mmCIF file of C-alpha atoms in Angstrom:
data_model
loop_
_atom_site.group_PDB
_atom_site.id
_atom_site.type_symbol
_atom_site.label_atom_id
_atom_site.label_comp_id
_atom_site.label_asym_id
_atom_site.label_seq_id
_atom_site.Cartn_x
_atom_site.Cartn_y
_atom_site.Cartn_z
ATOM 1 C CA MET A 481 -50.670 -39.591 13.293
ATOM 2 C CA GLY A 482 -53.083 -38.864 10.428
ATOM 3 C CA ASP A 483 -54.331 -40.908 7.605
ATOM 4 C CA LYS A 484 -54.327 -38.635 4.794
ATOM 5 C CA ASN A 485 -52.248 -39.310 1.933
ATOM 6 C CA GLU A 486 -54.548 -39.157 -1.296
ATOM 7 C CA GLY A 487 -52.265 -38.892 -4.515
ATOM 8 C CA HIS A 488 -49.307 -40.671 -2.485
ATOM 9 C CA THR A 489 -48.334 -44.151 -2.836
ATOM 10 C CA PRO A 490 -48.538 -45.714 0.238
ATOM 11 C CA LEU A 491 -45.476 -48.081 0.091
ATOM 12 C CA VAL A 492 -42.850 -45.032 -0.655
ATOM 13 C CA PHE A 493 -42.028 -42.814 2.091
ATOM 14 C CA ASP A 494 -41.638 -39.602 0.363
ATOM 15 C CA ALA A 495 -41.366 -36.209 1.869
ATOM 16 C CA TRP A 496 -44.390 -34.895 2.847
ATOM 17 C CA TRP A 497 -45.479 -38.444 4.585
ATOM 18 C CA TYR A 498 -42.093 -37.778 6.774
ATOM 19 C CA THR A 499 -42.983 -34.010 7.317
ATOM 20 C CA ARG A 500 -46.265 -34.874 8.405
ATOM 21 C CA CYS A 501 -45.336 -37.713 10.732
ATOM 22 C CA MET A 502 -42.530 -35.770 12.046
ATOM 23 C CA SER A 503 -44.745 -32.641 13.304
ATOM 24 C CA GLU A 504 -47.164 -35.291 14.727
ATOM 25 C CA ILE A 505 -44.809 -36.774 16.889
ATOM 26 C CA LYS A 506 -42.840 -32.967 17.645
ATOM 27 C CA ARG A 507 -46.799 -32.008 19.153
ATOM 28 C CA ALA A 508 -46.756 -35.218 20.707
ATOM 29 C CA SER A 509 -43.111 -34.639 22.446
ATOM 30 C CA ASP A 510 -44.682 -34.787 25.982
ATOM 31 C CA ARG A 511 -46.072 -38.088 25.727
ATOM 32 C CA HIS A 512 -43.900 -39.703 23.282
ATOM 33 C CA THR A 513 -43.131 -43.978 23.246
ATOM 34 C CA PRO A 514 -39.838 -45.676 22.535
ATOM 35 C CA GLN A 515 -41.961 -47.291 19.462
ATOM 36 C CA GLU A 516 -42.722 -43.433 18.203
ATOM 37 C CA HIS A 517 -38.799 -42.322 18.258
ATOM 38 C CA LEU A 518 -38.040 -45.785 16.697
ATOM 39 C CA LEU A 519 -40.656 -45.341 13.825
ATOM 40 C CA ALA A 520 -38.857 -41.648 13.266
ATOM 41 C CA LYS A 521 -35.690 -43.474 13.374
ATOM 42 C CA ASP A 522 -36.363 -45.459 10.882
ATOM 43 C CA VAL A 523 -38.256 -43.097 8.948
ATOM 44 C CA ASP A 524 -34.986 -40.938 8.427
ATOM 45 C CA ALA A 525 -33.292 -44.079 7.324
ATOM 46 C CA GLU A 526 -35.965 -45.016 4.779
ATOM 47 C CA LEU A 527 -35.863 -41.385 3.208
ATOM 48 C CA ASN A 528 -31.897 -40.941 2.936
ATOM 49 C CA GLN A 529 -31.973 -44.247 0.966
ATOM 50 C CA ILE A 530 -34.568 -43.027 -1.097
ATOM 51 C CA ARG A 531 -33.759 -39.275 -1.356
ATOM 52 C CA PRO A 532 -31.429 -38.418 -4.227
ATOM 53 C CA ARG A 533 -28.083 -37.638 -2.249
ATOM 54 C CA ARG A 534 -25.643 -34.632 -3.656
ATOM 55 C CA PRO A 535 -22.082 -35.743 -4.797
ATOM 56 C CA ARG A 536 -19.677 -34.024 -2.348
ATOM 57 C CA THR A 537 -17.831 -31.094 -4.255
ATOM 58 C CA THR A 538 -13.882 -31.929 -3.875
ATOM 59 C CA PRO A 539 -11.981 -28.972 -3.001
ATOM 60 C CA GLU A 540 -10.395 -29.051 -6.788
ATOM 61 C CA GLU A 541 -14.067 -28.419 -7.592
ATOM 62 C CA ALA A 542 -14.856 -25.491 -5.845
ATOM 63 C CA LEU A 543 -11.674 -23.861 -6.628
ATOM 64 C CA ALA A 544 -12.578 -24.285 -10.157
ATOM 65 C CA ALA A 545 -16.170 -23.139 -9.330
ATOM 66 C CA LEU A 546 -14.743 -20.064 -8.074
ATOM 67 C CA GLU A 547 -12.506 -19.282 -10.838
ATOM 68 C CA LYS A 548 -15.022 -19.749 -12.896
ATOM 69 C CA ARG A 549 -17.972 -17.771 -11.575
ATOM 70 C CA PRO A 550 -18.410 -14.701 -13.810
ATOM 71 C CA ARG A 551 -16.972 -10.854 -12.886
ATOM 72 C CA LYS A 552 -18.476 -7.736 -12.946
ATOM 73 C CA ASN A 553 -16.857 -5.366 -15.769
ATOM 74 C CA PRO A 554 -13.398 -6.732 -15.247
ATOM 75 C CA GLU A 555 -11.872 -4.802 -18.219
ATOM 76 C CA THR A 556 -13.193 -1.748 -16.657
ATOM 77 C CA PHE A 557 -11.528 -2.199 -12.417
ATOM 78 C CA GLY A 558 -15.028 -3.211 -11.642
ATOM 79 C CA ILE A 559 -17.048 0.172 -12.783
ATOM 80 C CA SER A 560 -19.008 0.314 -15.473
ATOM 81 C CA PRO A 561 -18.283 1.382 -18.536
ATOM 82 C CA GLU A 562 -19.887 4.611 -18.766
ATOM 83 C CA ARG A 563 -18.726 6.008 -15.559
ATOM 84 C CA TYR A 564 -15.113 4.529 -16.090
ATOM 85 C CA ARG A 565 -15.020 7.309 -19.184
ATOM 86 C CA LYS A 566 -16.605 9.925 -17.624
ATOM 87 C CA GLU A 567 -14.954 9.666 -14.304
ATOM 88 C CA ILE A 568 -11.513 8.176 -14.552
ATOM 89 C CA PRO A 569 -9.314 10.750 -16.055
ATOM 90 C CA ALA A 570 -7.757 9.881 -19.502
ATOM 91 C CA SER A 571 -4.005 9.606 -18.051
ATOM 92 C CA ILE A 572 -5.610 6.758 -15.309
ATOM 93 C CA ARG A 573 -7.284 5.052 -18.349
ATOM 94 C CA ALA A 574 -3.990 4.832 -20.597
ATOM 95 C CA LEU A 575 -2.394 3.231 -18.162
ATOM 96 C CA ALA A 576 -5.484 0.557 -18.139
ATOM 97 C CA ASP A 577 -3.199 -2.747 -19.703
ATOM 98 C CA ALA A 578 -0.458 -2.095 -17.048
ATOM 99 C CA LEU A 579 -2.591 -1.954 -14.255
ATOM 100 C CA HIS A 580 -3.714 -4.866 -15.255
ATOM 101 C CA VAL A 581 -0.519 -6.824 -15.786
ATOM 102 C CA PHE A 582 0.498 -5.351 -12.357
ATOM 103 C CA ALA A 583 -2.290 -6.452 -10.447
ATOM 104 C CA GLY A 584 -1.862 -10.181 -12.009
ATOM 105 C CA GLU A 585 1.974 -9.939 -11.860
ATOM 106 C CA GLY A 586 2.427 -13.827 -9.575
ATOM 107 C CA GLN A 587 -0.800 -13.957 -8.383
ATOM 108 C CA SER A 588 -1.850 -17.250 -10.350
ATOM 109 C CA ARG A 589 -1.801 -20.418 -8.368
ATOM 110 C CA GLU A 590 0.379 -22.097 -10.354
ATOM 111 C CA ALA A 591 2.905 -19.399 -9.581
ATOM 112 C CA ILE A 592 2.135 -19.316 -5.963
ATOM 113 C CA THR A 593 2.918 -23.167 -5.964
ATOM 114 C CA GLU A 594 5.772 -23.196 -7.803
ATOM 115 C CA ALA A 595 7.128 -20.056 -5.727
ATOM 116 C CA PHE A 596 6.627 -21.390 -2.544
ATOM 117 C CA ASP A 597 7.509 -25.213 -3.315
ATOM 118 C CA GLY A 598 9.219 -26.748 -0.396
ATOM 119 C CA VAL A 599 8.118 -24.130 1.879
ATOM 120 C CA TYR A 600 4.346 -24.741 2.083
ATOM 121 C CA PRO A 601 2.674 -28.252 1.439
ATOM 122 C CA SER A 602 0.239 -27.880 -1.677
ATOM 123 C CA GLU A 603 -2.880 -28.318 0.913
ATOM 124 C CA LYS A 604 -2.188 -25.313 2.188
ATOM 125 C CA ILE A 605 -1.602 -22.900 -1.148
ATOM 126 C CA ASP A 606 -4.670 -24.640 -2.437
ATOM 127 C CA ALA A 607 -6.816 -23.598 0.600
ATOM 128 C CA ASP A 608 -5.430 -20.383 0.837
ATOM 129 C CA TYR A 609 -5.576 -19.607 -2.504
ATOM 130 C CA SER A 610 -8.917 -20.973 -2.293
ATOM 131 C CA GLU A 611 -9.877 -18.111 0.331
ATOM 132 C CA MET A 612 -8.446 -15.219 -1.452
ATOM 133 C CA LEU A 613 -10.821 -16.136 -4.706
ATOM 134 C CA ARG A 614 -13.711 -16.045 -1.834
ATOM 135 C CA ILE A 615 -12.549 -13.051 -0.549
ATOM 136 C CA GLU A 616 -12.060 -11.134 -4.032
ATOM 137 C CA ARG A 617 -15.453 -12.068 -5.106
ATOM 138 C CA ALA A 618 -17.182 -11.163 -2.038
ATOM 139 C CA ILE A 619 -15.682 -7.559 -2.314
ATOM 140 C CA GLU A 620 -16.282 -7.480 -6.156
ATOM 141 C CA ARG A 621 -20.110 -7.996 -5.329
ATOM 142 C CA ASP A 622 -19.915 -5.959 -2.314
ATOM 143 C CA SER A 623 -18.341 -3.338 -2.772
ATOM 144 C CA SER A 624 -19.989 0.101 -4.347
ATOM 145 C CA GLU A 625 -18.837 1.521 -7.717
ATOM 146 C CA HIS A 626 -17.242 4.407 -5.462
ATOM 147 C CA ASP A 627 -15.787 2.267 -3.822
ATOM 148 C CA HIS A 628 -13.702 0.419 -6.876
ATOM 149 C CA VAL A 629 -12.739 4.178 -8.499
ATOM 150 C CA ASN A 630 -10.852 4.615 -5.054
ATOM 151 C CA ALA A 631 -9.825 1.278 -5.605
ATOM 152 C CA LEU A 632 -8.381 2.147 -9.332
ATOM 153 C CA TYR A 633 -6.730 5.089 -7.647
ATOM 154 C CA ALA A 634 -4.801 2.757 -4.899
ATOM 155 C CA LEU A 635 -3.796 0.320 -7.836
ATOM 156 C CA ALA A 636 -2.585 3.132 -9.840
ATOM 157 C CA LEU A 637 -0.393 4.572 -6.801
ATOM 158 C CA GLU A 638 0.724 0.798 -6.049
ATOM 159 C CA PHE A 639 1.869 0.679 -9.875
ATOM 160 C CA LEU A 640 3.637 3.799 -10.091
ATOM 161 C CA MET A 641 5.535 3.575 -7.104
ATOM 162 C CA LYS A 642 7.142 -0.029 -8.101
ATOM 163 C CA GLU A 643 7.744 1.981 -11.319
ATOM 164 C CA LEU A 644 9.297 4.899 -9.879
ATOM 165 C CA SER A 645 11.209 2.898 -7.013
ATOM 166 C CA ASN A 646 14.678 3.401 -8.655
ATOM 167 C CA ALA A 647 14.461 7.484 -9.238
ATOM 168 C CA TRP A 648 12.577 7.606 -5.506
ATOM 169 C CA PHE A 649 14.847 4.921 -3.636
ATOM 170 C CA ASP A 650 18.482 4.326 -4.771
ATOM 171 C CA ASP A 651 19.258 0.616 -4.852
ATOM 172 C CA CYS A 652 15.821 -0.117 -3.208
ATOM 173 C CA GLU A 653 13.172 -2.781 -5.060
ATOM 174 C CA ILE A 654 9.785 -3.050 -4.541
ATOM 175 C CA TRP A 655 7.484 -5.669 -5.941
ATOM 176 C CA LYS A 656 3.733 -6.586 -5.513
ATOM 177 C CA ALA A 657 2.643 -8.581 -2.894
ATOM 178 C CA THR A 658 0.168 -11.607 -3.011
ATOM 179 C CA LYS A 659 -3.347 -10.760 -2.975
ATOM 180 C CA TYR A 660 -3.797 -13.056 0.073
ATOM 181 C CA ASP A 661 -1.177 -10.767 1.816
ATOM 182 C CA ASP A 662 -3.291 -7.761 0.746
ATOM 183 C CA TYR A 663 -6.705 -9.063 1.415
ATOM 184 C CA LYS A 664 -5.405 -10.715 5.152
ATOM 185 C CA ARG A 665 -2.250 -8.929 6.209
ATOM 186 C CA GLY A 666 -3.328 -5.619 4.782
ATOM 187 C CA THR A 667 0.257 -5.378 2.588
ATOM 188 C CA ASP A 668 -0.035 -4.136 -0.945
ATOM 189 C CA LEU A 669 3.769 -4.235 -1.924
ATOM 190 C CA PHE A 670 7.406 -5.179 -0.151
ATOM 191 C CA MET A 671 10.333 -3.254 -0.235
ATOM 192 C CA SER A 672 13.228 -4.113 -0.117
ATOM 193 C CA VAL A 673 15.947 -1.655 1.739
ATOM 194 C CA PRO A 674 19.756 -2.157 1.461
ATOM 195 C CA THR A 675 21.591 -1.731 4.691
ATOM 196 C CA LEU A 676 24.917 -0.196 5.376
ATOM 197 C CA ASP A 677 26.547 -3.835 6.270
ATOM 198 C CA GLY A 678 25.591 -4.918 2.759
ATOM 199 C CA GLY A 679 22.006 -6.764 3.403
ATOM 200 C CA THR A 680 18.394 -6.497 2.879
ATOM 201 C CA THR A 681 15.703 -5.113 5.200
ATOM 202 C CA PRO A 682 12.205 -5.726 4.322
ATOM 203 C CA LEU A 683 9.189 -2.984 4.531
ATOM 204 C CA ALA A 684 5.732 -4.352 3.846
ATOM 205 C CA ILE A 685 3.748 -1.189 2.451
ATOM 206 C CA ASP A 686 -0.405 -0.438 2.571
ATOM 207 C CA VAL A 687 -1.186 2.149 0.300
ATOM 208 C CA THR A 688 -3.946 4.294 0.616
ATOM 209 C CA TYR A 689 -5.615 7.798 -0.908
ATOM 210 C CA SER A 690 -7.438 9.453 1.729
ATOM 211 C CA ARG A 691 -6.549 10.833 5.048
ATOM 212 C CA GLU A 692 -9.172 8.786 6.925
ATOM 213 C CA LYS A 693 -8.216 5.635 5.386
ATOM 214 C CA ALA A 694 -4.175 6.339 6.378
ATOM 215 C CA GLU A 695 -5.705 6.972 10.260
ATOM 216 C CA GLN A 696 -7.311 3.550 10.408
ATOM 217 C CA LYS A 697 -3.944 1.920 9.016
ATOM 218 C CA ILE A 698 -1.788 4.079 11.508
ATOM 219 C CA GLU A 699 -3.960 2.940 14.023
ATOM 220 C CA ALA A 700 -3.598 -0.826 13.576
ATOM 221 C CA CYS A 701 0.043 -0.351 12.942
ATOM 222 C CA ILE A 702 0.260 0.904 16.474
ATOM 223 C CA GLU A 703 -2.102 -1.907 18.102
ATOM 224 C CA GLU A 704 0.401 -4.513 16.750
ATOM 225 C CA LEU A 705 3.902 -2.329 18.211
ATOM 226 C CA SER A 706 1.676 -2.511 21.278
ATOM 227 C CA ARG A 707 2.122 -5.851 21.541
ATOM 228 C CA ALA A 708 5.779 -5.722 21.053
ATOM 229 C CA HIS A 709 5.210 -7.014 17.388
ATOM 230 C CA LEU A 710 5.794 -5.969 14.340
ATOM 231 C CA HIS A 711 3.475 -7.463 10.717
ATOM 232 C CA ASP A 712 3.295 -10.816 9.841
ATOM 233 C CA VAL A 713 2.859 -11.835 6.353
ATOM 234 C CA GLU A 714 2.412 -15.090 4.559
ATOM 235 C CA TYR A 715 3.670 -14.875 1.218
ATOM 236 C CA PHE A 716 7.147 -13.131 1.092
ATOM 237 C CA ASN A 717 8.995 -14.040 -1.722
ATOM 238 C CA PRO A 718 12.230 -12.026 -2.174
ATOM 239 C CA SER A 719 13.872 -11.661 -5.639
ATOM 240 C CA ASP A 720 17.348 -12.300 -3.619
ATOM 241 C CA LEU A 721 15.772 -15.602 -2.108
ATOM 242 C CA VAL A 722 19.812 -15.863 -1.020
ATOM 243 C CA ASP A 723 19.768 -13.201 1.300
ATOM 244 C CA ARG A 724 15.965 -13.746 2.841
ATOM 245 C CA PRO A 725 13.227 -16.859 3.351
ATOM 246 C CA ARG A 726 10.357 -17.071 1.657
ATOM 247 C CA GLY A 727 6.539 -17.647 2.800
ATOM 248 C CA ARG A 728 5.981 -16.284 6.491
ATOM 249 C CA THR A 729 8.091 -13.264 8.034
ATOM 250 C CA ASN A 730 8.192 -10.515 10.271
ATOM 251 C CA MET A 731 9.074 -7.066 9.032
ATOM 252 C CA LEU A 732 7.340 -3.395 9.789
ATOM 253 C CA ARG A 733 4.445 -2.256 8.514
ATOM 254 C CA VAL A 734 4.077 0.962 6.534
ATOM 255 C CA ILE A 735 1.026 3.595 5.209
ATOM 256 C CA VAL A 736 2.216 5.453 2.289
ATOM 257 C CA GLY A 737 -0.265 7.122 0.241
ATOM 258 C CA ALA A 738 -1.563 10.067 -1.881
ATOM 259 C CA PRO A 739 -4.828 11.843 -2.727
ATOM 260 C CA VAL A 740 -5.981 11.426 -6.040
ATOM 261 C CA LYS A 741 -5.122 14.687 -7.846
ATOM 262 C CA VAL A 742 -1.664 13.822 -7.046
ATOM 263 C CA ILE A 743 -1.778 10.327 -8.683
ATOM 264 C CA GLU A 744 -3.338 11.586 -11.612
ATOM 265 C CA LYS A 745 -0.224 14.088 -11.943
ATOM 266 C CA ILE A 746 1.938 11.590 -11.622
ATOM 267 C CA ALA A 747 0.466 9.106 -13.988
ATOM 268 C CA SER A 748 0.588 11.891 -16.601
ATOM 269 C CA ALA A 749 4.176 12.632 -16.127
ATOM 270 C CA TYR A 750 5.051 9.041 -16.146
ATOM 271 C CA LEU A 751 3.193 8.433 -19.536
ATOM 272 C CA ARG A 752 4.743 11.609 -21.170
ATOM 273 C CA PHE A 753 8.050 9.150 -19.862
ATOM 274 C CA ARG A 754 7.067 6.342 -21.579
ATOM 275 C CA LYS A 755 6.642 8.095 -24.536
ATOM 276 C CA HIS A 756 10.054 9.344 -24.771
ATOM 277 C CA SER A 757 11.444 6.296 -23.136
ATOM 278 C CA ASN A 758 12.746 4.438 -26.883
ATOM 279 C CA LYS A 759 14.736 7.159 -27.517
ATOM 280 C CA LYS A 760 17.995 6.330 -26.305
ATOM 281 C CA SER A 761 18.377 10.125 -24.976
ATOM 282 C CA GLY A 762 17.367 13.562 -25.484
ATOM 283 C CA PRO A 763 15.798 16.852 -23.556
ATOM 284 C CA SER A 764 12.132 15.647 -23.321
ATOM 285 C CA LYS A 765 13.166 12.496 -21.904
ATOM 286 C CA GLN A 766 15.479 13.352 -19.104
ATOM 287 C CA GLU A 767 12.846 16.407 -18.606
ATOM 288 C CA GLU A 768 10.392 14.538 -17.801
ATOM 289 C CA LEU A 769 12.083 11.955 -16.076
ATOM 290 C CA GLU A 770 13.601 14.615 -13.505
ATOM 291 C CA LYS A 771 9.720 15.738 -12.835
ATOM 292 C CA LEU A 772 8.901 12.588 -11.845
ATOM 293 C CA GLN A 773 12.415 12.072 -9.651
ATOM 294 C CA TRP A 774 12.170 15.174 -7.879
ATOM 295 C CA HIS A 775 8.358 15.102 -7.396
ATOM 296 C CA GLU A 776 7.551 16.158 -3.995
ATOM 297 C CA LEU A 777 5.612 13.654 -3.628
ATOM 298 C CA GLY A 778 8.943 11.121 -3.632
ATOM 299 C CA GLY A 779 10.011 12.949 -0.307
ATOM 300 C CA GLN A 780 7.150 12.895 1.589
ATOM 301 C CA VAL A 781 6.942 9.036 0.797
ATOM 302 C CA TYR A 782 10.400 9.041 2.758
ATOM 303 C CA VAL A 783 9.644 11.125 5.321
ATOM 304 C CA SER A 784 6.333 9.128 6.102
ATOM 305 C CA ILE A 785 8.297 6.430 5.864
ATOM 306 C CA LEU A 786 10.948 7.191 8.337
ATOM 307 C CA ARG A 787 8.658 8.467 10.612
ATOM 308 C CA GLN A 788 6.902 5.520 11.023
ATOM 309 C CA LEU A 789 10.193 3.281 11.360
ATOM 310 C CA ARG A 790 11.171 6.271 14.087
ATOM 311 C CA TYR A 791 7.996 5.597 16.146
ATOM 312 C CA ALA A 792 8.615 1.553 15.818
ATOM 313 C CA LEU A 793 12.009 1.857 17.274
ATOM 314 C CA ILE A 794 10.724 3.911 20.191
ATOM 315 C CA GLN A 795 8.149 1.573 20.809
ATOM 316 C CA MET A 796 10.157 -1.633 20.887
ATOM 317 C CA ARG A 797 13.272 -0.037 23.126
ATOM 318 C CA GLY A 798 10.360 0.667 25.733
ATOM 319 C CA HIS A 799 9.274 -2.808 25.285
ATOM 320 C CA SER A 800 13.090 -3.962 25.608
ATOM 321 C CA VAL A 801 13.202 -2.068 28.534
ATOM 322 C CA ALA A 802 9.971 -3.374 30.388
ATOM 323 C CA THR A 803 11.061 -6.868 29.716
ATOM 324 C CA PRO A 804 12.846 -8.459 32.937
ATOM 325 C CA ALA A 805 16.174 -10.059 31.477
ATOM 326 C CA GLU A 806 15.119 -13.798 32.553
ATOM 327 C CA PHE A 807 12.566 -13.092 29.722
ATOM 328 C CA THR A 808 15.666 -14.176 27.557
ATOM 329 C CA THR A 809 13.344 -15.557 24.396
ATOM 330 C CA ARG A 810 11.090 -12.225 24.460
ATOM 331 C CA LYS A 811 13.979 -10.076 24.927
ATOM 332 C CA SER A 812 16.474 -11.327 22.021
ATOM 333 C CA ALA A 813 13.182 -11.596 19.555
ATOM 334 C CA ILE A 814 13.017 -7.654 20.509
ATOM 335 C CA GLU A 815 16.344 -6.848 20.363
ATOM 336 C CA ALA A 816 16.337 -8.174 16.918
ATOM 337 C CA ARG A 817 13.113 -6.420 15.996
ATOM 338 C CA ILE A 818 15.282 -2.988 17.306
ATOM 339 C CA GLN A 819 18.464 -4.149 14.915
ATOM 340 C CA GLN A 820 15.989 -4.468 11.911
ATOM 341 C CA LEU A 821 14.419 -1.006 12.560
ATOM 342 C CA LYS A 822 17.684 0.513 12.890
ATOM 343 C CA THR A 823 19.483 -0.531 9.766
ATOM 344 C CA ALA A 824 15.782 0.388 7.834
ATOM 345 C CA ILE A 825 16.346 3.981 9.220
ATOM 346 C CA ASP A 826 19.782 4.315 8.449
ATOM 347 C CA GLY A 827 19.483 2.824 4.955
ATOM 348 C CA LEU A 828 16.676 5.054 3.780
ATOM 349 C CA GLU A 829 18.215 8.228 5.976
ATOM 350 C CA GLU A 830 20.966 7.736 3.936
ATOM 351 C CA ARG A 831 18.756 8.099 0.356
ATOM 352 C CA TYR A 832 16.604 10.451 1.482
ATOM 353 C CA GLU A 833 19.424 12.753 2.263
ATOM 354 C CA ALA A 834 21.204 12.146 -1.180
ATOM 355 C CA TRP A 835 17.201 12.837 -2.736
ATOM 356 C CA LYS A 836 17.259 16.115 -1.077
ATOM 357 C CA ARG A 837 20.446 17.539 -2.659
ATOM 358 C CA GLY A 838 19.280 15.908 -5.779
ATOM 359 C CA ARG A 839 16.363 17.986 -5.775
ATOM 360 C CA GLU A 840 17.962 21.053 -4.335
ATOM 361 C CA GLU A 841 20.486 21.015 -7.367
ATOM 362 C CA TYR A 842 17.770 20.755 -9.666
ATOM 363 C CA ILE A 843 15.434 23.791 -8.507
ATOM 364 C CA LYS A 844 18.816 25.420 -8.731
ATOM 365 C CA LYS A 845 19.226 24.307 -12.415
ATOM 366 C CA ASP A 846 15.925 25.044 -13.259
ATOM 367 C CA GLY A 847 15.408 28.366 -11.106
ATOM 368 C CA SER A 848 12.113 27.812 -9.937
ATOM 369 C CA VAL A 849 9.961 24.894 -8.726
ATOM 370 C CA GLU A 850 7.540 24.248 -11.492
ATOM 371 C CA PRO A 851 4.270 23.307 -10.193
ATOM 372 C CA MET A 852 4.980 19.737 -11.159
ATOM 373 C CA LEU A 853 6.809 19.239 -7.904
ATOM 374 C CA ALA A 854 4.870 20.421 -5.610
ATOM 375 C CA ALA A 855 2.033 18.474 -3.923
ATOM 376 C CA PRO A 856 -0.446 19.101 -1.606
ATOM 377 C CA GLU A 857 -0.894 17.819 2.206
ATOM 378 C CA ASN A 858 0.229 14.271 2.266
ATOM 379 C CA VAL A 859 -2.585 12.355 3.283
ATOM 380 C CA VAL A 860 -0.106 9.965 5.307
ATOM 381 C CA LEU A 861 1.591 12.807 6.889
ATOM 382 C CA SER A 862 -1.479 14.248 7.975
ATOM 383 C CA ALA A 863 -2.660 11.226 9.579
ATOM 384 C CA LEU A 864 0.601 10.589 11.403
ATOM 385 C CA ASP A 865 0.442 14.287 13.002
ATOM 386 C CA ALA A 866 -3.283 13.330 13.725
ATOM 387 C CA THR A 867 -2.431 9.756 15.422
ATOM 388 C CA LEU A 868 1.079 9.567 16.483
#
């Protein structure tokens, strides 16, 4: 099997000798003898003893390595500082600190472990958190700067929807979902809609900035509904824990969005409002609040959510009719989803009618519709027209 081992100590089974032996044995595979098989096994065993072994990485060490992995331009949301200054408008840049805080709300491993203690074992939380970090780092690594720019606008719209939840959606609460549900379940925000019976109905919200993205997301929702299914999220954590269980929850996923120009205008109006927020009252503060409260985007979000809820209700009623009575478990599950959708529609319709009356009164008082209040064709409504 060869005898050239110049420069190598004959008594040591090294990698060169092992490779040479195995290649000779492979070439002679058609005439292997039992002795050759034993020799190969002995060589492999000997090398395993003398070859230094890497210590196994524990899950904690792997997670620590992921957390320490350097990130590219984190201060400017993955965008190069030069492009960030040139391309991102001042209204969005002025929100940078608030957006960083918002993006990190409840996202640490400690916060998730505390929130879901008793719901999931710590091993699952650690595994899901590690997976979330791997996905996040892969997105940061593989996305173009253009992708990061668009993601920043989407983040700004998420933030503004949360901040304006009381102005647009009376008594409705909006809060950020975990990044795990964002990456794995397509859910950016949760919305809690008060119902007429005194309870609440949750909605999963996915935010977008373009019609193309909206169409893709709506088609995914339609596919879920075609299976008589709503949408599962893994880390639902409502503020009213008495009213809602935490953890894996089934709810409808709805798509909302706005083009970047509208996001910029809303951001500018929000900044002007915040500038006067320290004042207890005054015309400037009230004027800026009304510009936000009665902006057409608020009505567009209402309409887009209600259209998706009504479509889902029609689909679920169809599944209920098509399900034989003897399939009691499936039938009862579908009926529960129908009731969930009906209560959400009733709660939002009531608030939308009140919002429309308030906007009409504001326009009458003002005498005209200020350009700030108008919004171009909504990206989600256009996508709904094309897909539903």
